[in-house]
PDB file of C-alpha atoms in Angstrom:
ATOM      1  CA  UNK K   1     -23.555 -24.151  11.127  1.00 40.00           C
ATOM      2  CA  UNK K   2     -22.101 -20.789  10.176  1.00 41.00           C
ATOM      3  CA  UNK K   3     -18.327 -20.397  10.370  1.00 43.00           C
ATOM      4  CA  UNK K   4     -17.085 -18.713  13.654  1.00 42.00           C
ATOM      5  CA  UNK K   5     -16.332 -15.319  13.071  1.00 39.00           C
ATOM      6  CA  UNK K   6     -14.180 -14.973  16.034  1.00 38.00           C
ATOM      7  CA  UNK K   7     -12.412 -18.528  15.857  1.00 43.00           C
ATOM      8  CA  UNK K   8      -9.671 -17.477  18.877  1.00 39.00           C
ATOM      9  CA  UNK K   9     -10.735 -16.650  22.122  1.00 41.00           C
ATOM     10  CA  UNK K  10      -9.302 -13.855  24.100  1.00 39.00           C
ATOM     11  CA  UNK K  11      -6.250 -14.422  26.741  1.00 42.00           C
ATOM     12  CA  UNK K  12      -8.341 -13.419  29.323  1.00 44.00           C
ATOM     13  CA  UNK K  13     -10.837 -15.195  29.059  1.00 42.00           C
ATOM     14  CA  UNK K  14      -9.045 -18.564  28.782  1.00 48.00           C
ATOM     15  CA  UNK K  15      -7.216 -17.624  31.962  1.00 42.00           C
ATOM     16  CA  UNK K  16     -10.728 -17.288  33.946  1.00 43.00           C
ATOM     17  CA  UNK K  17     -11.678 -20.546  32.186  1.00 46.00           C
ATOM     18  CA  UNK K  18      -7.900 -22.244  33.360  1.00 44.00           C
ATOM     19  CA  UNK K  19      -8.696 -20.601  36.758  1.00 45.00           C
ATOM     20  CA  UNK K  20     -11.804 -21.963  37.242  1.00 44.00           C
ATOM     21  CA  UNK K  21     -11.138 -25.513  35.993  1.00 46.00           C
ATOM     22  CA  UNK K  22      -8.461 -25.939  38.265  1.00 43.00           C
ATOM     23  CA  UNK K  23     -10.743 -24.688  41.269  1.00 42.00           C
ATOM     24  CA  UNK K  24     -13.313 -27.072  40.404  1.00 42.00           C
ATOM     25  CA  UNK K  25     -10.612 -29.983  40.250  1.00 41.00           C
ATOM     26  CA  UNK K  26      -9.519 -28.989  43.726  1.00 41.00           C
ATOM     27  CA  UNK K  27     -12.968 -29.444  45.043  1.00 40.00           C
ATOM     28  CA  UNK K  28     -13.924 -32.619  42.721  1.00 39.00           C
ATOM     29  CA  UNK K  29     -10.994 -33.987  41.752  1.00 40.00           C
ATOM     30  CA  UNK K  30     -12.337 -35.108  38.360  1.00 41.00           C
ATOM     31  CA  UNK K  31     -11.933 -34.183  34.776  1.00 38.00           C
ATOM     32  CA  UNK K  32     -14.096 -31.942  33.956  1.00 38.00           C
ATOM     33  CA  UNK K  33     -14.890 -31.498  29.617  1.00 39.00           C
ATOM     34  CA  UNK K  34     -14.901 -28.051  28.767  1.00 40.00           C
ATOM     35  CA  UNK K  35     -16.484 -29.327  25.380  1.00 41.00           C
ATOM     36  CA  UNK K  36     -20.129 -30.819  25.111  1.00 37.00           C
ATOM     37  CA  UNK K  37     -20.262 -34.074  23.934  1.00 36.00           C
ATOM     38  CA  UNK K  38     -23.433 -34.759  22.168  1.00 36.00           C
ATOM     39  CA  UNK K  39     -24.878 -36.457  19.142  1.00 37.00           C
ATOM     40  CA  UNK K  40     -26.431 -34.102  16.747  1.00 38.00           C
ATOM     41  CA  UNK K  41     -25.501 -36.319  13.718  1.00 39.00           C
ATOM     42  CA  UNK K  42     -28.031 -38.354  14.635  1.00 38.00           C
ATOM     43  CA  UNK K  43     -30.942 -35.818  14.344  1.00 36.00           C
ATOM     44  CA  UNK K  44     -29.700 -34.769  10.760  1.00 40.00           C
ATOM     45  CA  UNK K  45     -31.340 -35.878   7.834  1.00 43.00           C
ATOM     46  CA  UNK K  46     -29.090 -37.554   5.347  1.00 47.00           C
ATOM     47  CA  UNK K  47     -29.108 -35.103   2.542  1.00 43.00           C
ATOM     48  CA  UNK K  48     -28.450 -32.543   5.149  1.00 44.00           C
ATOM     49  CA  UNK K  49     -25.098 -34.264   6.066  1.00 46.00           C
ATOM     50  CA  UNK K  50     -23.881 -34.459   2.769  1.00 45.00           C
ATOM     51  CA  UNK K  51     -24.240 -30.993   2.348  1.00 44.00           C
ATOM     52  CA  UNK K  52     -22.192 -30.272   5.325  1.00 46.00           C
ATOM     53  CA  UNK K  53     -19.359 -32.928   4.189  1.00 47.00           C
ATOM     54  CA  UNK K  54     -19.216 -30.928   0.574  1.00 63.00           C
ATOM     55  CA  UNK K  55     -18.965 -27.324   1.410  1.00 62.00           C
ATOM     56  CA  UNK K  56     -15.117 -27.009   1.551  1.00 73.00           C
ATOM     57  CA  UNK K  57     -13.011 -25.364  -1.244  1.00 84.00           C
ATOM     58  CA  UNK K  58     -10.174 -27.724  -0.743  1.00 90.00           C
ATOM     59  CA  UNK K  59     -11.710 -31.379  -0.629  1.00 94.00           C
ATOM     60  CA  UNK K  60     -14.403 -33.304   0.470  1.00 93.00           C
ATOM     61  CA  UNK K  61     -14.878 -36.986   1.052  1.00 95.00           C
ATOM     62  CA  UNK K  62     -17.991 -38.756   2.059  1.00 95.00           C
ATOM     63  CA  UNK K  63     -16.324 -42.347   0.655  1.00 97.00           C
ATOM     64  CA  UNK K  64     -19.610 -43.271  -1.248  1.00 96.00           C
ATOM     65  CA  UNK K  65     -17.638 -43.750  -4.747  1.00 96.00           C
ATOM     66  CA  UNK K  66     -15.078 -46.416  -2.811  1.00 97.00           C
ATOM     67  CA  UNK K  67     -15.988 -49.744  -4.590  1.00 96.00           C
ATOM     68  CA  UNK K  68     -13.490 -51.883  -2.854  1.00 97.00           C
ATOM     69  CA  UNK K  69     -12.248 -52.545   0.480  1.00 97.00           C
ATOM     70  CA  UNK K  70      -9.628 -51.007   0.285  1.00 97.00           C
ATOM     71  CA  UNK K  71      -9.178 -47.495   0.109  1.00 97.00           C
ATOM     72  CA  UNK K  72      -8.496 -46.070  -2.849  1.00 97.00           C
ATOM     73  CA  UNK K  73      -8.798 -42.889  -5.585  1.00 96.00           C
ATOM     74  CA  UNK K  74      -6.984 -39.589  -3.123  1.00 96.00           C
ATOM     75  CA  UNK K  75      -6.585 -42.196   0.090  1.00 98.00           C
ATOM     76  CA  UNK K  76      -3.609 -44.661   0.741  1.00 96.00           C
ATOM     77  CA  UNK K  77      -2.847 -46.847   3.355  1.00 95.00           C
ATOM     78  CA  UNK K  78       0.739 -46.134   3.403  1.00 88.00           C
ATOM     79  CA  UNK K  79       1.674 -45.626   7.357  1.00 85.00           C
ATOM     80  CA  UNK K  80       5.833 -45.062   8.388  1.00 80.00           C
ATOM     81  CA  UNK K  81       8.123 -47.164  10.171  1.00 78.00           C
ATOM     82  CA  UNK K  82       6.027 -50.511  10.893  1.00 81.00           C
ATOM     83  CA  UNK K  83       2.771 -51.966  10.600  1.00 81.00           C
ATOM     84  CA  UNK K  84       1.041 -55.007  12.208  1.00 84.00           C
ATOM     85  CA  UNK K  85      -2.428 -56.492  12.389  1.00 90.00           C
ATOM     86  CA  UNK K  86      -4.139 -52.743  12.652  1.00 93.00           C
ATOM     87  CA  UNK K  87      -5.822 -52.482   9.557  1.00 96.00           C
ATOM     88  CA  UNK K  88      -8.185 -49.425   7.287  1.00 97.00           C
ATOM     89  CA  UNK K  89     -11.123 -50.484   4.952  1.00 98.00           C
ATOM     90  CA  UNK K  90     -14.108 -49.610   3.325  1.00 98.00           C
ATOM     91  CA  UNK K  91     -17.250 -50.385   6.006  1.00 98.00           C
ATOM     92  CA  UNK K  92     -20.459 -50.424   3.955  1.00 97.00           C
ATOM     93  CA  UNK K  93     -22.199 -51.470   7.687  1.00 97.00           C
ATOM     94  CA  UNK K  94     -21.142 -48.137   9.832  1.00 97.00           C
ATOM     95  CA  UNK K  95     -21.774 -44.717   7.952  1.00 98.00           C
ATOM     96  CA  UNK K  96     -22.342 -41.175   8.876  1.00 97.00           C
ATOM     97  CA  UNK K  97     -23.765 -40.036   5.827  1.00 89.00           C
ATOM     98  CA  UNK K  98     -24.619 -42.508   3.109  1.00 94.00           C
ATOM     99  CA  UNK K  99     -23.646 -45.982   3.403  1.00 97.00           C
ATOM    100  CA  UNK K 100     -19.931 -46.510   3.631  1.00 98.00           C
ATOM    101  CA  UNK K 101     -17.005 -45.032   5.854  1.00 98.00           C
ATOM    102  CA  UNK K 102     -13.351 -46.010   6.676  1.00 98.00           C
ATOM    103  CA  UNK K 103     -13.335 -48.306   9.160  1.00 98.00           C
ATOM    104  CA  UNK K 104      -9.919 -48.706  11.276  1.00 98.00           C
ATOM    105  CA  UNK K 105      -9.182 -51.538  13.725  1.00 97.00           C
ATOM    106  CA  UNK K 106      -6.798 -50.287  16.549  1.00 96.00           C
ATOM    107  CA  UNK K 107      -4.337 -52.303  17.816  1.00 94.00           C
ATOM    108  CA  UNK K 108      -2.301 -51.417  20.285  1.00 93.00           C
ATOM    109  CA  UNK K 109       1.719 -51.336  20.076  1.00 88.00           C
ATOM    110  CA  UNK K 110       3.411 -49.167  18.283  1.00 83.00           C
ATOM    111  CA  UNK K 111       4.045 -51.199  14.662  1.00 88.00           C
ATOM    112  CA  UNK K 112       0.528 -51.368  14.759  1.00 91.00           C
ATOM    113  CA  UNK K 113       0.106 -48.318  12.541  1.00 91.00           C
ATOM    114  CA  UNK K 114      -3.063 -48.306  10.969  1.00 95.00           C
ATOM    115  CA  UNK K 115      -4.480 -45.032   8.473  1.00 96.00           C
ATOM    116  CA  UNK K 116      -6.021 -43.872   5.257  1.00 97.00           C
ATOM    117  CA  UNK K 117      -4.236 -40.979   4.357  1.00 97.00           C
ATOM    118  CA  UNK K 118      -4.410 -38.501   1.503  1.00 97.00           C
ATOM    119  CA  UNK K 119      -2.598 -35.071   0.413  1.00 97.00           C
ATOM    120  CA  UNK K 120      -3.379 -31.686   1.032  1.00 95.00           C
ATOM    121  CA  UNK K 121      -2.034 -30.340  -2.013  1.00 92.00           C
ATOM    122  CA  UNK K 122      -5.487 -29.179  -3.410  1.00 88.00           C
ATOM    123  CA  UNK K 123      -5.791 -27.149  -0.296  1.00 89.00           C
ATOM    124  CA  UNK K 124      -4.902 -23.272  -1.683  1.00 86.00           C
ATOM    125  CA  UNK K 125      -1.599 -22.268  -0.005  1.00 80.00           C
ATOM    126  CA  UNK K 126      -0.140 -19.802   1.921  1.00 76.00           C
ATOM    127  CA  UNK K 127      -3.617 -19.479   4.018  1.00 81.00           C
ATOM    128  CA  UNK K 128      -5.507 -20.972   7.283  1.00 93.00           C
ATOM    129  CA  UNK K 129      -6.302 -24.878   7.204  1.00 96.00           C
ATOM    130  CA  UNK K 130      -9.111 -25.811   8.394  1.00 96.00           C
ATOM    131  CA  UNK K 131     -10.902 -29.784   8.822  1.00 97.00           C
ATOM    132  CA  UNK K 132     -13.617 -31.425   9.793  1.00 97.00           C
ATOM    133  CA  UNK K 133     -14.280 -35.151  10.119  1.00 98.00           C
ATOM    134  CA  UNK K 134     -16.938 -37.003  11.628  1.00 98.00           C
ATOM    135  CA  UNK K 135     -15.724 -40.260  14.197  1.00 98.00           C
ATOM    136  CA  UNK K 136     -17.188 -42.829  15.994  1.00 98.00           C
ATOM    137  CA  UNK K 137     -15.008 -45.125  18.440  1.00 98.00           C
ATOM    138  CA  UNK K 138     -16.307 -48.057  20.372  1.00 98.00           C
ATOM    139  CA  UNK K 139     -13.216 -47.752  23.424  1.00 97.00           C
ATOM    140  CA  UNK K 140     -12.504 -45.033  25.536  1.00 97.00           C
ATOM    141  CA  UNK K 141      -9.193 -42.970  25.357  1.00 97.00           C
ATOM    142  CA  UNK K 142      -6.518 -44.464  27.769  1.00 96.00           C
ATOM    143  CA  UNK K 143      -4.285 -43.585  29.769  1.00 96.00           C
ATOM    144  CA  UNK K 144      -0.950 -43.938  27.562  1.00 95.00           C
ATOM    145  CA  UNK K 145      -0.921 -41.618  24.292  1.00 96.00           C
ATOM    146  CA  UNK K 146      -2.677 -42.860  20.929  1.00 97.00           C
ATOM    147  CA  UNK K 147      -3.122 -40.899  18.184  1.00 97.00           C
ATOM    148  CA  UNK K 148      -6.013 -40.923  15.439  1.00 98.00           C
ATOM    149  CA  UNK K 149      -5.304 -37.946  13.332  1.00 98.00           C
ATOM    150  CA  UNK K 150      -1.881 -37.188  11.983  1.00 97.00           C
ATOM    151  CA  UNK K 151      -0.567 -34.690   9.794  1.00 97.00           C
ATOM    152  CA  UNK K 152       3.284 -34.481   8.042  1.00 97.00           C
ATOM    153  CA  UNK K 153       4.838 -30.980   8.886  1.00 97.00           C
ATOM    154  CA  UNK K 154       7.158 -30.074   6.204  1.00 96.00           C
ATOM    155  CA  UNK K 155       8.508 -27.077   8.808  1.00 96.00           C
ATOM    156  CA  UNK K 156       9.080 -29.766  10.815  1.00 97.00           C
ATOM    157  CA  UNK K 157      11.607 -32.300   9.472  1.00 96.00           C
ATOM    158  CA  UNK K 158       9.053 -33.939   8.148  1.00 96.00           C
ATOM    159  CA  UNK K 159       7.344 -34.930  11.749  1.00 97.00           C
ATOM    160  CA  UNK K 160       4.148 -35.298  12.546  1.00 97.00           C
ATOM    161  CA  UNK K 161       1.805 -33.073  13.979  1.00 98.00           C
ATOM    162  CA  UNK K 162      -0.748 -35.471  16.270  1.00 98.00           C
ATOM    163  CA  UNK K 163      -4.200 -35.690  17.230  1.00 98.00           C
ATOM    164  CA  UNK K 164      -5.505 -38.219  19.960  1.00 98.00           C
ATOM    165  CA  UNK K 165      -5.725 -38.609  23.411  1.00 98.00           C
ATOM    166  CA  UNK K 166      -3.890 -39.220  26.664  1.00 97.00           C
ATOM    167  CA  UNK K 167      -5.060 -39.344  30.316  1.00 97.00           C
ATOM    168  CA  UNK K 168      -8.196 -40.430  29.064  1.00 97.00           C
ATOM    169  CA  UNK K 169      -8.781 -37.564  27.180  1.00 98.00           C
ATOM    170  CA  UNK K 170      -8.501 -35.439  23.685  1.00 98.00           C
ATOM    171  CA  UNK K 171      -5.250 -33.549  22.936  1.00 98.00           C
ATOM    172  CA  UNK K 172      -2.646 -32.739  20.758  1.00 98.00           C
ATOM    173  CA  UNK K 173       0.595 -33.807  20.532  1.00 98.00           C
ATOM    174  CA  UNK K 174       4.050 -32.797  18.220  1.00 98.00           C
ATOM    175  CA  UNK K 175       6.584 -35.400  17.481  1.00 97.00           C
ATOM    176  CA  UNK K 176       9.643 -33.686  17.092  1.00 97.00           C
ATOM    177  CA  UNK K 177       9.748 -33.001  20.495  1.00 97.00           C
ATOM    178  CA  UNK K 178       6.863 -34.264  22.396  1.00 97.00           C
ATOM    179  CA  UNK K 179       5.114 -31.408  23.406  1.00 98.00           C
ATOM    180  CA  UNK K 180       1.630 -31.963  24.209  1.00 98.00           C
ATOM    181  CA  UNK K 181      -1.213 -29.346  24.054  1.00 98.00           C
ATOM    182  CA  UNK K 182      -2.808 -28.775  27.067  1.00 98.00           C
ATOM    183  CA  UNK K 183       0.144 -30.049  29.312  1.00 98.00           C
ATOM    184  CA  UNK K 184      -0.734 -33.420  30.687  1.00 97.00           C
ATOM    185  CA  UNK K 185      -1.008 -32.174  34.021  1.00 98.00           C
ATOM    186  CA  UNK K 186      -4.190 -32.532  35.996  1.00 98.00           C
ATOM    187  CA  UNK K 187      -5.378 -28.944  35.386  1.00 98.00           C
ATOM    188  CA  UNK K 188      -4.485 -29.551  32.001  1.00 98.00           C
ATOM    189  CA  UNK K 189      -6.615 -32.433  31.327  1.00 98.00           C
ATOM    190  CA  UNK K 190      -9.403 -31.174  32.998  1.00 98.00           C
ATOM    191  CA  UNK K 191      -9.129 -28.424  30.216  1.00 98.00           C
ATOM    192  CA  UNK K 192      -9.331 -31.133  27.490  1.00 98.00           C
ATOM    193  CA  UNK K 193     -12.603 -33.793  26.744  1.00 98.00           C
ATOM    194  CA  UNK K 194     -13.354 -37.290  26.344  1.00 98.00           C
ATOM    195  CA  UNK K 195     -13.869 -38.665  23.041  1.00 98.00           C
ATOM    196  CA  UNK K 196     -17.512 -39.800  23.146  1.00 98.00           C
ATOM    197  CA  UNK K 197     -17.946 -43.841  22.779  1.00 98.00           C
ATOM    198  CA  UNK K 198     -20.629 -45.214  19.894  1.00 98.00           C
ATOM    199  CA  UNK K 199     -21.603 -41.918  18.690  1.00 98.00           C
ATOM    200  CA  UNK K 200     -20.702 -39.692  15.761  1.00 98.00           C
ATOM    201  CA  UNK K 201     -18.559 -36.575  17.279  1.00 98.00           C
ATOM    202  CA  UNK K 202     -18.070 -33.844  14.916  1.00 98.00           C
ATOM    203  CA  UNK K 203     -14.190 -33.077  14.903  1.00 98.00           C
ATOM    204  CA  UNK K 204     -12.767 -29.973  13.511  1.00 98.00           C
ATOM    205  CA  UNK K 205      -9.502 -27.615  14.113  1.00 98.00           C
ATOM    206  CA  UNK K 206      -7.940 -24.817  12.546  1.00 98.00           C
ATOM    207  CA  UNK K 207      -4.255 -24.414  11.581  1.00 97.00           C
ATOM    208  CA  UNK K 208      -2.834 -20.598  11.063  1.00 95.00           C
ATOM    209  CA  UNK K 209       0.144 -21.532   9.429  1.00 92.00           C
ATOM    210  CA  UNK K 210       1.603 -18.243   9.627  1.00 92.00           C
ATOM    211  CA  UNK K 211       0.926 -17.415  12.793  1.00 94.00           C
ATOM    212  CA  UNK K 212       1.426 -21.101  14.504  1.00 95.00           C
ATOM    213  CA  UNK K 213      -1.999 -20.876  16.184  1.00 97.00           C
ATOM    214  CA  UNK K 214      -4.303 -23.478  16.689  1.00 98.00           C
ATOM    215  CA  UNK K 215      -7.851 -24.096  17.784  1.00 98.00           C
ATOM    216  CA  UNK K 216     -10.201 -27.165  18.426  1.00 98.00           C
ATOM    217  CA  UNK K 217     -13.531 -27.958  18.105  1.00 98.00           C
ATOM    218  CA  UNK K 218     -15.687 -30.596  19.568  1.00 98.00           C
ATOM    219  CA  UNK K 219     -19.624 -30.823  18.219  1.00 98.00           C
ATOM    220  CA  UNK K 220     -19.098 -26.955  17.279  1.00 97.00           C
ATOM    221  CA  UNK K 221     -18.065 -26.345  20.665  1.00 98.00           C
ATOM    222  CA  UNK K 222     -14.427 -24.699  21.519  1.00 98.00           C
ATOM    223  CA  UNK K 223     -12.459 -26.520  23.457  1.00 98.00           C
ATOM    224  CA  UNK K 224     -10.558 -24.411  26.126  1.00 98.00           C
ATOM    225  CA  UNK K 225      -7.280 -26.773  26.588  1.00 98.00           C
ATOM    226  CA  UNK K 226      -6.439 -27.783  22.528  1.00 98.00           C
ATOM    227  CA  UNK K 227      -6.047 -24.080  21.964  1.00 98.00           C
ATOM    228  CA  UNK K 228      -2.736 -22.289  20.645  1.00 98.00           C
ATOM    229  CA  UNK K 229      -2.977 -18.574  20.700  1.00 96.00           C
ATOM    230  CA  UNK K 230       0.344 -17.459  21.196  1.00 94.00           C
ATOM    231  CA  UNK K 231      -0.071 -15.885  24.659  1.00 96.00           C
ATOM    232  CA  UNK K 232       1.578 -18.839  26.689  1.00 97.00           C
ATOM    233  CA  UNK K 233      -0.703 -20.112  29.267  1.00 98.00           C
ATOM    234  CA  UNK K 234      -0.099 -22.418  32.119  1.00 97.00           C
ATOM    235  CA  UNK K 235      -0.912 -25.770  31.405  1.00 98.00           C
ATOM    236  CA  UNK K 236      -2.808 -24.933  27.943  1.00 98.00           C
ATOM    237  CA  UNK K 237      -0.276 -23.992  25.270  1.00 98.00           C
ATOM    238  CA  UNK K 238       2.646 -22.514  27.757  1.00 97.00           C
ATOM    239  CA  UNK K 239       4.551 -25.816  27.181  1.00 96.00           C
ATOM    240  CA  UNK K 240       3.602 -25.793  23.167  1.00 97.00           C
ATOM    241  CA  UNK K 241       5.126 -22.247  22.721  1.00 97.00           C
ATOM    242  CA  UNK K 242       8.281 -23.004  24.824  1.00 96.00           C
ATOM    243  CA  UNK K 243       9.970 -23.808  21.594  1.00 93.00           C
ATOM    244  CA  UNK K 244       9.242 -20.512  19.511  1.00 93.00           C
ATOM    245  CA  UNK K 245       8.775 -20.100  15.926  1.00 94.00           C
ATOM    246  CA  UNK K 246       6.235 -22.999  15.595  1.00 95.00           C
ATOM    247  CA  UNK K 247       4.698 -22.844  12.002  1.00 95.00           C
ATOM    248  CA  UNK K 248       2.896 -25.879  10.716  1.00 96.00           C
ATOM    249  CA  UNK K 249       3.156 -26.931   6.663  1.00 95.00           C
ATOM    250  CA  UNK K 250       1.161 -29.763   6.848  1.00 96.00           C
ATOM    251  CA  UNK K 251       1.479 -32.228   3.440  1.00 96.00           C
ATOM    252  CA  UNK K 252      -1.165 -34.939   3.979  1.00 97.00           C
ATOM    253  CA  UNK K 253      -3.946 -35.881   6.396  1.00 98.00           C
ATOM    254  CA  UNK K 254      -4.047 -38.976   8.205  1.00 98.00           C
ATOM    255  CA  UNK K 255      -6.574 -40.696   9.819  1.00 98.00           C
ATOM    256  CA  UNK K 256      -6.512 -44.060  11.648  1.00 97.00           C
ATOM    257  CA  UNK K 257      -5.036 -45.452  14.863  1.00 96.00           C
ATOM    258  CA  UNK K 258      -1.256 -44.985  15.993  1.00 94.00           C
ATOM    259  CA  UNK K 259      -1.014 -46.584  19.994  1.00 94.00           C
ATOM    260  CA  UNK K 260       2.927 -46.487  21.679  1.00 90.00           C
ATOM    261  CA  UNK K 261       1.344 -48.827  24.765  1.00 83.00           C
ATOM    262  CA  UNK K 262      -2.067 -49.590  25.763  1.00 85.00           C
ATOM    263  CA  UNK K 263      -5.200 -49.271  23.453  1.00 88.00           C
ATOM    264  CA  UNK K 264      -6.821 -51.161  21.168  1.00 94.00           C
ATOM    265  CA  UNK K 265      -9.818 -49.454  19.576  1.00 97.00           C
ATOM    266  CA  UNK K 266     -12.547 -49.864  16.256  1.00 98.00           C
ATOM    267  CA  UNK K 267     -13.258 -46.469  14.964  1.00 98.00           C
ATOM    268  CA  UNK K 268     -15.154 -45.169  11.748  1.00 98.00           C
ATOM    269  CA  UNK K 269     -14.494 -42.316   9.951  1.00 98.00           C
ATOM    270  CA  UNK K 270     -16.711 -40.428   7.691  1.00 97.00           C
ATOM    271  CA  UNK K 271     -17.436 -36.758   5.831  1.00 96.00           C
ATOM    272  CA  UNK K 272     -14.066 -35.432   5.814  1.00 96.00           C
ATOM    273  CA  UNK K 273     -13.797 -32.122   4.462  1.00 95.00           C
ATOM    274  CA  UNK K 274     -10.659 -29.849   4.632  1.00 96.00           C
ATOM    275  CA  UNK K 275     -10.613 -26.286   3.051  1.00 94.00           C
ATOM    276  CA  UNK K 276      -9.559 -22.437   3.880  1.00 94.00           C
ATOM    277  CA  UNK K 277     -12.585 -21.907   6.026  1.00 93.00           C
ATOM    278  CA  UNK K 278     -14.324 -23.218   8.892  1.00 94.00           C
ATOM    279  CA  UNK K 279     -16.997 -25.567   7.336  1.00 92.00           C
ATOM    280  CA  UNK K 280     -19.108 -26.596  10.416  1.00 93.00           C
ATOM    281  CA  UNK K 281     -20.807 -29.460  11.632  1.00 94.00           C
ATOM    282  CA  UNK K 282     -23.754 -29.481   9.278  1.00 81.00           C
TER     283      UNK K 282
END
């Protein structure tokens, strides 16, 4: 898939998008994805995938050269504060690509902490970060917040900047002060998307670190509600931008399974690549 060429969408248009989510939630009161959620891995040919997970210019990791169960080489299992009985390994069963991903078991609680994580250092500086990672859950999103991507934010006091879900759906969510991106409000949800169940998805987002924007794709698709642009927007990224000067140094990328009540979950993760431009789906 070639790289976007216009990654952020015009204010305008995400206001006719906001305007017409929330007039379809009046009539259906349902969420409603904005992103389509569909299994293309599937149709790939192997070889084909492996491209796709190797055509970064920071990293890319398909875990075929793991030879234990455990993690190892760029990836930790190192997590903060506690950990429980959630665990991270190397699954030669479940694979994207290949035969082997990393293979977290959710459980919920927060000193549950499970995640593989690894540095970002060989990611060239002082430019747009952009990643892509392929995941397969078997449990849908609750209600209460989880989080399965994490990132450290230097700019932050060291906090984490956090991917995952809440209100049954995908979105973004800062620790230092608990914003969430789009505001957990129904017309914000309806915004967001489900996390398909027992299917690859195709996750990627892009970080302008000097310009504290944001965007989110799901299966190459934009998703209208996990966008930062810097033009606030009711319940989208009005919430996000209420604390100004928002610029993201992330040090390391995390994936795994992070729960603070409900939500136990088995995901996979697989053909992870992270680099300076938007690398696609494959």
């Amino acid at each position: 898939m070639a790289p976007d060429p216009h990654p952020l969408p015009r204010t305008s248009k995400r206001i006719r998008a906001l305007a017409a989510a929330t007039a379809a939630l009046a009539a259906a009161a349902a969420i409603t994805p904005t992103a389509t959620a569909t299994a293309s891995a599937t149709a790939s040919s192997a070889p084909a995938r492996a491209a796709a997970a190797c055509s970064a210019n920071g990293f890319c990791e398909d875990f075929e050269s793991q030879t234990g169960t455990a993690p190892a080489g760029r990836w930790n299992t190192t997590v903060a504060n506690c950990s429980g009985t959630g665990t991270a390994t190397v699954d030669s069963t479940v694979a994207h690509g290949g035969t082997k991903s990393v293979r977290v078991t959710g459980k919920a609680g927060y000193c549950n902490h499970a995640f593989a994580g690894t540095s970002l250092s060989d990611v060239p500086a002082g430019s747009e970060l952009y990643a892509r990672f392929w995941v397969r859950h078997t449990t849908a999103l609750p209600a209460q917040h989880v989080t399965f991507a994490a990132l450290r934010d230097t700019n932050d006091n060291a906090k984490d900047l956090r991917m995952g879900g809440q209100n049954k759906a995908l979105q973004w969510n800062r620790e230092s002060d608990d914003a969430t991106l789009p505001a957990q409000s129904p017309a914000g949800v309806a915004l967001s998307t489900p996390l398909p169940l027992n299917t690859w998805t195709c996750l990627e987002f892009r970080l302008d670190r000097s310009a504290g924007r944001l965007d989110t794709w799901v299966n190459g698709s934009l998703v209208t509600g996990l966008v930062v642009d810097g033009t606030p927007t009711q319940d989208v990224d009005q919430q996000w931008l209420a604390r100004g000067g928002w610029r993201p140094a992330p040090t390391d990328l995390r994936l795994g399974w992070e729960s603070y009540g409900e939500g136990d979950d088995t995901l996979w993760y697989d053909d992870v690549a992270v680099g300076t431009a938007r690398i696609g789906c494959g």
